[in-house]
């Protein structure tokens, strides 16, 4: 693990007049959400009374070809669809947890695509099993559907059942459900993960990020509110807001690193947040230098912000190899040491003899950063001043990122001076926590800063990072 | 559909002292059961507290390579395993219904591999759903586990729960369950499908057919009795026989065609049954001829039986191409017409100028048979006397074979003389129903003859062949 | 190596009026020749002025799907085609030596598919290279084309060039050439390997074996004569016979094992040859027994011949698993020992208490045979009398089979009594060499018996078995 | 075709003391050259007396996995290797033309990897064929080897043969040869394509671009001179310069677009050339605006150059989707129209209400550019001033890029005002040809500007663009 990963991205589309091929639009939208997960992806399509679904390990272009895509709508009108991309913890590449998951319950088919991570699941699972539930995965999504199916038995509609079920769900979840007559978007009361909706002609679309709606040519309407249940039917769009109104805790790391810069979340532009982070960094940690270099791709925006604020020119000092994918082979130790340079090559005449401000979004273990600084020195850099556009993170996250156990986090073990020496920089500056909380201009929500501060917005006593990612059924 | 197919084969192994690699033995045994299903296969292995499982579309050699096989036991001691091969109705190549299925319920993991087909499933599913059950497939196996999980809530052990669940299950099922501490073999009270067990050193093995036990070097002990629940644990092997003692209805087509000739089912040798069928055919439908030719592979045994009884020499008159698999491409009508000859080529000097008795196990649509006879005439056959080692089948099967709707069965539409003319034979003789019922020497069970007689051993009112094979969740 | 393998099969078709899809017919014919090679296959199609070609590792169904097959004729009228299946020595699965090979020379394109193995190639290659030739493979086929291209420079037509080139080629070759205007079939003067031609409607076809012509519905005309060059053009079919008339040396193992039983080679039916071998065996090595069992598939025909001659009934005593292919995994020693039984399972009630005559075509290393006999004894056989339908082979073959170096041949190291003890039989009888030479009734050629007698029909001094199969360019 | 593509990249390594795994280093270096070709790639390794080679369609991560890579050195010491990545004209995805090509000739093995495109090949091929040469591809590389093999017959060493052969070769070629004792780098006398060498510890490496040497941690020594033959042996490194000294004609498009910005070619930094192009553009075509936006990735460097010169701030205004690969599916016309936005999404708050200078490297057909400008206007851009960092190109290239026939080039059909209207920009400025020729600071070579000026450095009479890419052997 040398960087932090988001768990998932979700997308849904509900046609009202068969204007669009729901599978095709979902396919396109998943491309725009691919940064949220490259381990597996899937699309489920409602074809009249049945649901066709393809999920596989791999990225969108790995999994879908023309034949597969058209097979999804071969059996019916294909007017409603659900899509999912998934990241997963190390080694957890089990196909069975791929989404969307397609199930059936008393009222017919029910399909789900979820982003987030629940806490206190063991208790809930125990309760369901002691009433006769049978599970086929460890996925939160399956448990959510089981819970809704139970509540549905005594209620007159599914949104009431969801609203009741939400009272038993703790943690992060942004999910979309597809039923025989509805497409339903649900965001947890804390609003940990983003979720928004818009229009594409006469169709309604729901997505993890606004960039997906914009990319397919749609029109962003608004974010789903924390706690909101948004229901889209053939005739109507309406909300259940029974669970709204709690203190929110949107993940600030969406703005730091996870989301795409062209997304706007809860009113705040992600790109603008990163420019601000760079600006605040320049104010908090100024330095005399010749050029500001961002570590591609995630450090570029903040580097421009730093350059604009400081007056030091922005420059391209590192060239990223666009072809290195998941399958990069490094058999020898020597190769592993050199892997940083294969991925990021210093651009000689931009570096040589220069004093460099090097900007990145975070430091996890510090080893990649150290190798990079070594390479820049070999390329002739005179000074290297490392600037990080977020505070040191020192606490595990239980809400859907894979920030691993403490012993992998360098900031848990070393203080800032020690980290600076470890990575070999001339100086090191992290963004302050107060600045961090201010980067998202115009945000309509409050933020979770637990990874920096340890102040968790829900009770995580008894949570165990490792447990969350055990892959098999016990 | 030009022949009849069995639905599935199952295998399980329970080591008592880690003598065997359970995954490897299951892999070998599935080869010996491959004739029972080539659409998908899978192996599930108990590794201490977890279960690792691989299921995929394809035959055993398609799906398993060395790496996959060893990955199944990489996480634990791998002492208990379950395997499955599956056939499926036309076009039903959906991966999701592959088995073994691995689930978890109140008492831990539960894995199942099943052979057979239930009737009256809609009612049962409705009942389970109205109590909050959520399904992910249309598979009988999943429903069986849900039912057992419900009954388990109020019982002290799983075999009692199974015994109670069996009272709600109608139709054919021979399944193996793997739980954290037990391997359990269950055969329905009618005994529609075979199921037997044996020993491999200190380990116990369960298999659809005895040939699988013998092939891996094991020792056959006995058939599971119709209605029996056989439980294998670390300390004990014991049975629950609460559901035993009903009138049995073993599928006679296992002897005619489905099972492997080297299997012995409920005391009767399959090869011997086929020799007998040939012998009875020769008695019922004698003819003067020069050579008896069996249609490879399924007609060979009965042809030898016919030859031995009649005194007419047995000869190899048709050479089967061993390389034509599922992917044989026939793009033009001309090719389809010639496909029979690519698959079965007349052996010229055995045919030319000869009067031939041609023996096959059954006639489904009659078109393949007609083409074959045409080819034999072109190769110089003087007379062709067709002999079929089973009665005409004229009724759909709801118990796990894919004998399709009536309009595909030639014997539903034409009488024997008309069939004879349609296929172009000089004479045609089917085995009589009374003889059919006597072919299985020493059989300890009675047989189902519904496909010949329409006398179904369970109520099939309301069953609809097409419904049984609808592939998606509604 | 537990059996002997043929190297290759070839097929060509020349349409005169576009009646047939040349690629499709070749595809079908290769199925009928698949027993001659399963390592790679390929089809080359003449499309007007260009040649499209697909060659890949794998069997015909592995390599060709509908899209690939139709792509071969997408660019032109696709009226002439060439096909090839290839076996290769152990481990020699290099794609580069796959055929057909498509090349171009002074007169345009030239494609070749060859069966056989030359001797004295090093000398010939040296000579060509010292005149500037550049090679891309170690294949005989490439060298043959280079030689023909050189001779073509000074001649008025290609058949004259071929005729001259043949004087420099020593050893076994049966090849088909496809040029812009001709399809040419060439068989070496000794006639080591079979090659024949026929008609399919108005089209001409050339094939390694007559079964391929018959399987696609064509009409066999005659064998290509040893030394003959048969030329098929739009207007004419004619022969150059300059190299005919030498003493022939057709491989007798084509009759023993390599060819398909439904082929007729140089006038002799292969099935009939095998019946005869069984008959002569019964005369030379009679024994009192209860049943004659052939080892499937290759021993079946001779077993029937033995049964017919001796009066002992023929029986199916061994069931061959039809699903075990090239990828069968045996990781442990224990598995390897049991592999014979996975492949061939004794049919209990046919074996138990019986005295068995077990017939096979040959014994290579003896280990498989020994395991089989052990299994039959475990299944209750009272006596086992092994009968082999060919003499002991004790000399390597340099003409296109893979009978390996002497130290792998049991008959080079042990005498017949010792072999009998090694395999654990009660008695052992090999077919005598004189009988062997008489099995092929009506054969128009003489036979090579070098593998039995060491009398090689061409000079093989300096040949080195291992050299022939070195895979890389040096 | 919406952009211009380079044909190929080459790499070679010659170990002197087995310090490095030659296959692994080549694998890493090919990643750094992947931008030069994504259609196929390959690695050939010298293992003592043999050469092992893998070539396949696909990118480096598509083709190579751990097993394949280690198989390349399984048979010997693997001390010398050759690698190749290839682009190819539309549809020309034939595996047979993949490189490296491994051949053998009088003196042993000879392997080649080439970048470039010859002219007048038909004449040369005719000559070789009329001396008995046989070809297996249409590749320039094969012809070069044949020619060298012919000249080698009368010369005492290979470099003399190469030197003589070069006199018959016209056009662009930069190739590396691997023979049993040498690694030889050859660049045509015009120096059309780059080629350089360096050291990696004690090993020597040759590469198309310096970024490949730097990426694997090596040390750049110098460019191969136009016309130079550089020979690397176990004891020595020496040059034949018989063909040096002609007027050079290095492709200026390497600086504009083809090469990686972190490469230095013939003394000039590619990144610096692009900054200069942007600077000169700002001088030649100034405009009042709020932000300078580069089209990712190729327009970014020049945009920074423009921003620095003009004082207008550089901004990220377009987000490129990093996951859209070769397999992007666009089935409907509607999708094709929207594809630009899937690939490049405007970053709303950087664009809205702004006057934008939009910088790209070239305009081919103009359609992509028009769509992009439309999207930017929809995102709220007030003005869009298009600036192109090269002159209009109006002539086909015969030297290894795929600038297609004139009728696809918008600048052949419309004048600049018309192009401006076609793409919908407020103004349009191209870099002047004089400025273009000055961008490469410190370059030691002169440039080919034929695509802009029609002044070809070699005789191209009779060249036909389409002919160069006909895929099959005629």
CSV table of N, CA and C in Angstrom, one decimal, chain D residues 197-233:
chain,number,residue,atom,x,y,z
D,197,UNK,N,22.5,5.6,-27.0
D,197,UNK,CA,23.0,4.5,-26.2
D,197,UNK,C,23.5,5.0,-24.8
D,198,UNK,N,23.7,4.1,-23.9
D,198,UNK,CA,24.2,4.4,-22.6
D,198,UNK,C,24.7,3.2,-21.9
D,199,UNK,N,24.9,3.4,-20.6
D,199,UNK,CA,25.4,2.2,-19.8
D,199,UNK,C,24.5,2.0,-18.6
D,200,UNK,N,24.4,0.7,-18.2
D,200,UNK,CA,23.7,0.4,-17.0
D,200,UNK,C,24.6,-0.5,-16.2
D,201,UNK,N,25.3,0.1,-15.3
D,201,UNK,CA,26.4,-0.6,-14.7
D,201,UNK,C,27.4,-1.0,-15.7
D,202,UNK,N,27.8,-2.2,-15.8
D,202,UNK,CA,28.8,-2.6,-16.8
D,202,UNK,C,28.2,-3.0,-18.2
D,203,UNK,N,26.8,-3.0,-18.2
D,203,UNK,CA,26.2,-3.4,-19.4
D,203,UNK,C,26.0,-2.1,-20.3
D,204,UNK,N,25.9,-2.4,-21.6
D,204,UNK,CA,25.5,-1.3,-22.6
D,204,UNK,C,24.1,-1.5,-23.0
D,205,UNK,N,23.4,-0.3,-23.2
D,205,UNK,CA,22.0,-0.3,-23.6
D,205,UNK,C,21.8,0.6,-24.8
D,206,UNK,N,20.9,0.2,-25.7
D,206,UNK,CA,20.6,1.1,-26.8
D,206,UNK,C,19.1,1.3,-26.8
D,207,UNK,N,18.6,2.5,-27.1
D,207,UNK,CA,17.2,2.8,-27.0
D,207,UNK,C,16.8,3.9,-28.0
D,208,UNK,N,15.5,3.8,-28.4
D,208,UNK,CA,14.9,4.8,-29.2
D,208,UNK,C,15.0,6.2,-28.6
D,209,UNK,N,14.8,6.3,-27.3
D,209,UNK,CA,14.8,7.5,-26.6
D,209,UNK,C,15.5,7.4,-25.3
D,210,UNK,N,16.1,8.6,-24.9
D,210,UNK,CA,16.9,8.6,-23.7
D,210,UNK,C,16.1,8.3,-22.4
D,211,UNK,N,14.8,8.6,-22.5
D,211,UNK,CA,13.9,8.4,-21.3
D,211,UNK,C,14.0,6.9,-20.9
D,212,UNK,N,14.1,6.0,-21.8
D,212,UNK,CA,14.2,4.6,-21.5
D,212,UNK,C,15.4,4.2,-20.7
D,213,UNK,N,16.5,4.8,-21.1
D,213,UNK,CA,17.8,4.6,-20.4
D,213,UNK,C,17.7,5.1,-19.0
D,214,UNK,N,17.2,6.3,-18.9
D,214,UNK,CA,17.1,7.0,-17.6
D,214,UNK,C,16.1,6.2,-16.7
D,215,UNK,N,15.0,5.8,-17.2
D,215,UNK,CA,13.9,5.1,-16.4
D,215,UNK,C,14.4,3.9,-15.8
D,216,UNK,N,15.3,3.1,-16.4
D,216,UNK,CA,15.8,1.9,-15.8
D,216,UNK,C,17.0,2.2,-14.9
D,217,UNK,N,17.4,3.4,-14.8
D,217,UNK,CA,18.5,3.8,-13.9
D,217,UNK,C,19.8,3.8,-14.6
D,218,UNK,N,19.8,3.8,-15.9
D,218,UNK,CA,21.1,3.9,-16.6
D,218,UNK,C,21.6,5.3,-16.9
D,219,UNK,N,22.7,5.3,-17.5
D,219,UNK,CA,23.4,6.6,-17.8
D,219,UNK,C,23.5,6.8,-19.3
D,220,UNK,N,22.9,7.9,-19.7
D,220,UNK,CA,22.9,8.2,-21.2
D,220,UNK,C,24.4,8.5,-21.6
D,221,UNK,N,24.8,8.0,-22.7
D,221,UNK,CA,26.2,8.3,-23.2
D,221,UNK,C,26.0,9.4,-24.3
D,222,UNK,N,25.4,8.9,-25.4
D,222,UNK,CA,25.2,9.9,-26.5
D,222,UNK,C,24.2,9.3,-27.6
D,223,UNK,N,23.8,10.1,-28.5
D,223,UNK,CA,23.0,9.7,-29.6
D,223,UNK,C,23.8,8.9,-30.6
D,224,UNK,N,23.2,7.9,-31.2
D,224,UNK,CA,23.9,7.3,-32.4
D,224,UNK,C,23.8,8.3,-33.5
D,225,UNK,N,24.9,8.5,-34.2
D,225,UNK,CA,25.0,9.6,-35.2
D,225,UNK,C,24.2,9.1,-36.5
D,226,UNK,N,23.6,10.0,-37.2
D,226,UNK,CA,23.0,9.6,-38.5
D,226,UNK,C,24.0,9.0,-39.3
D,227,UNK,N,23.7,7.8,-39.8
D,227,UNK,CA,24.6,7.0,-40.6
D,227,UNK,C,25.5,6.1,-39.9
D,228,UNK,N,25.6,6.2,-38.6
D,228,UNK,CA,26.5,5.4,-37.8
D,228,UNK,C,26.1,3.9,-37.6
D,229,UNK,N,27.1,3.0,-37.5
D,229,UNK,CA,26.9,1.6,-37.1
D,229,UNK,C,27.7,1.5,-35.8
D,230,UNK,N,27.0,1.3,-34.7
D,230,UNK,CA,27.7,1.1,-33.4
D,230,UNK,C,27.7,-0.3,-33.0
D,231,UNK,N,28.8,-0.9,-32.8
D,231,UNK,CA,29.0,-2.3,-32.5
D,231,UNK,C,29.4,-2.5,-31.1
D,232,UNK,N,28.6,-3.3,-30.3
D,232,UNK,CA,29.0,-3.6,-28.9
D,232,UNK,C,29.3,-5.1,-28.9
D,233,UNK,N,30.5,-5.4,-28.3
D,233,UNK,CA,30.9,-6.8,-28.2
D,233,UNK,C,31.4,-7.0,-26.7
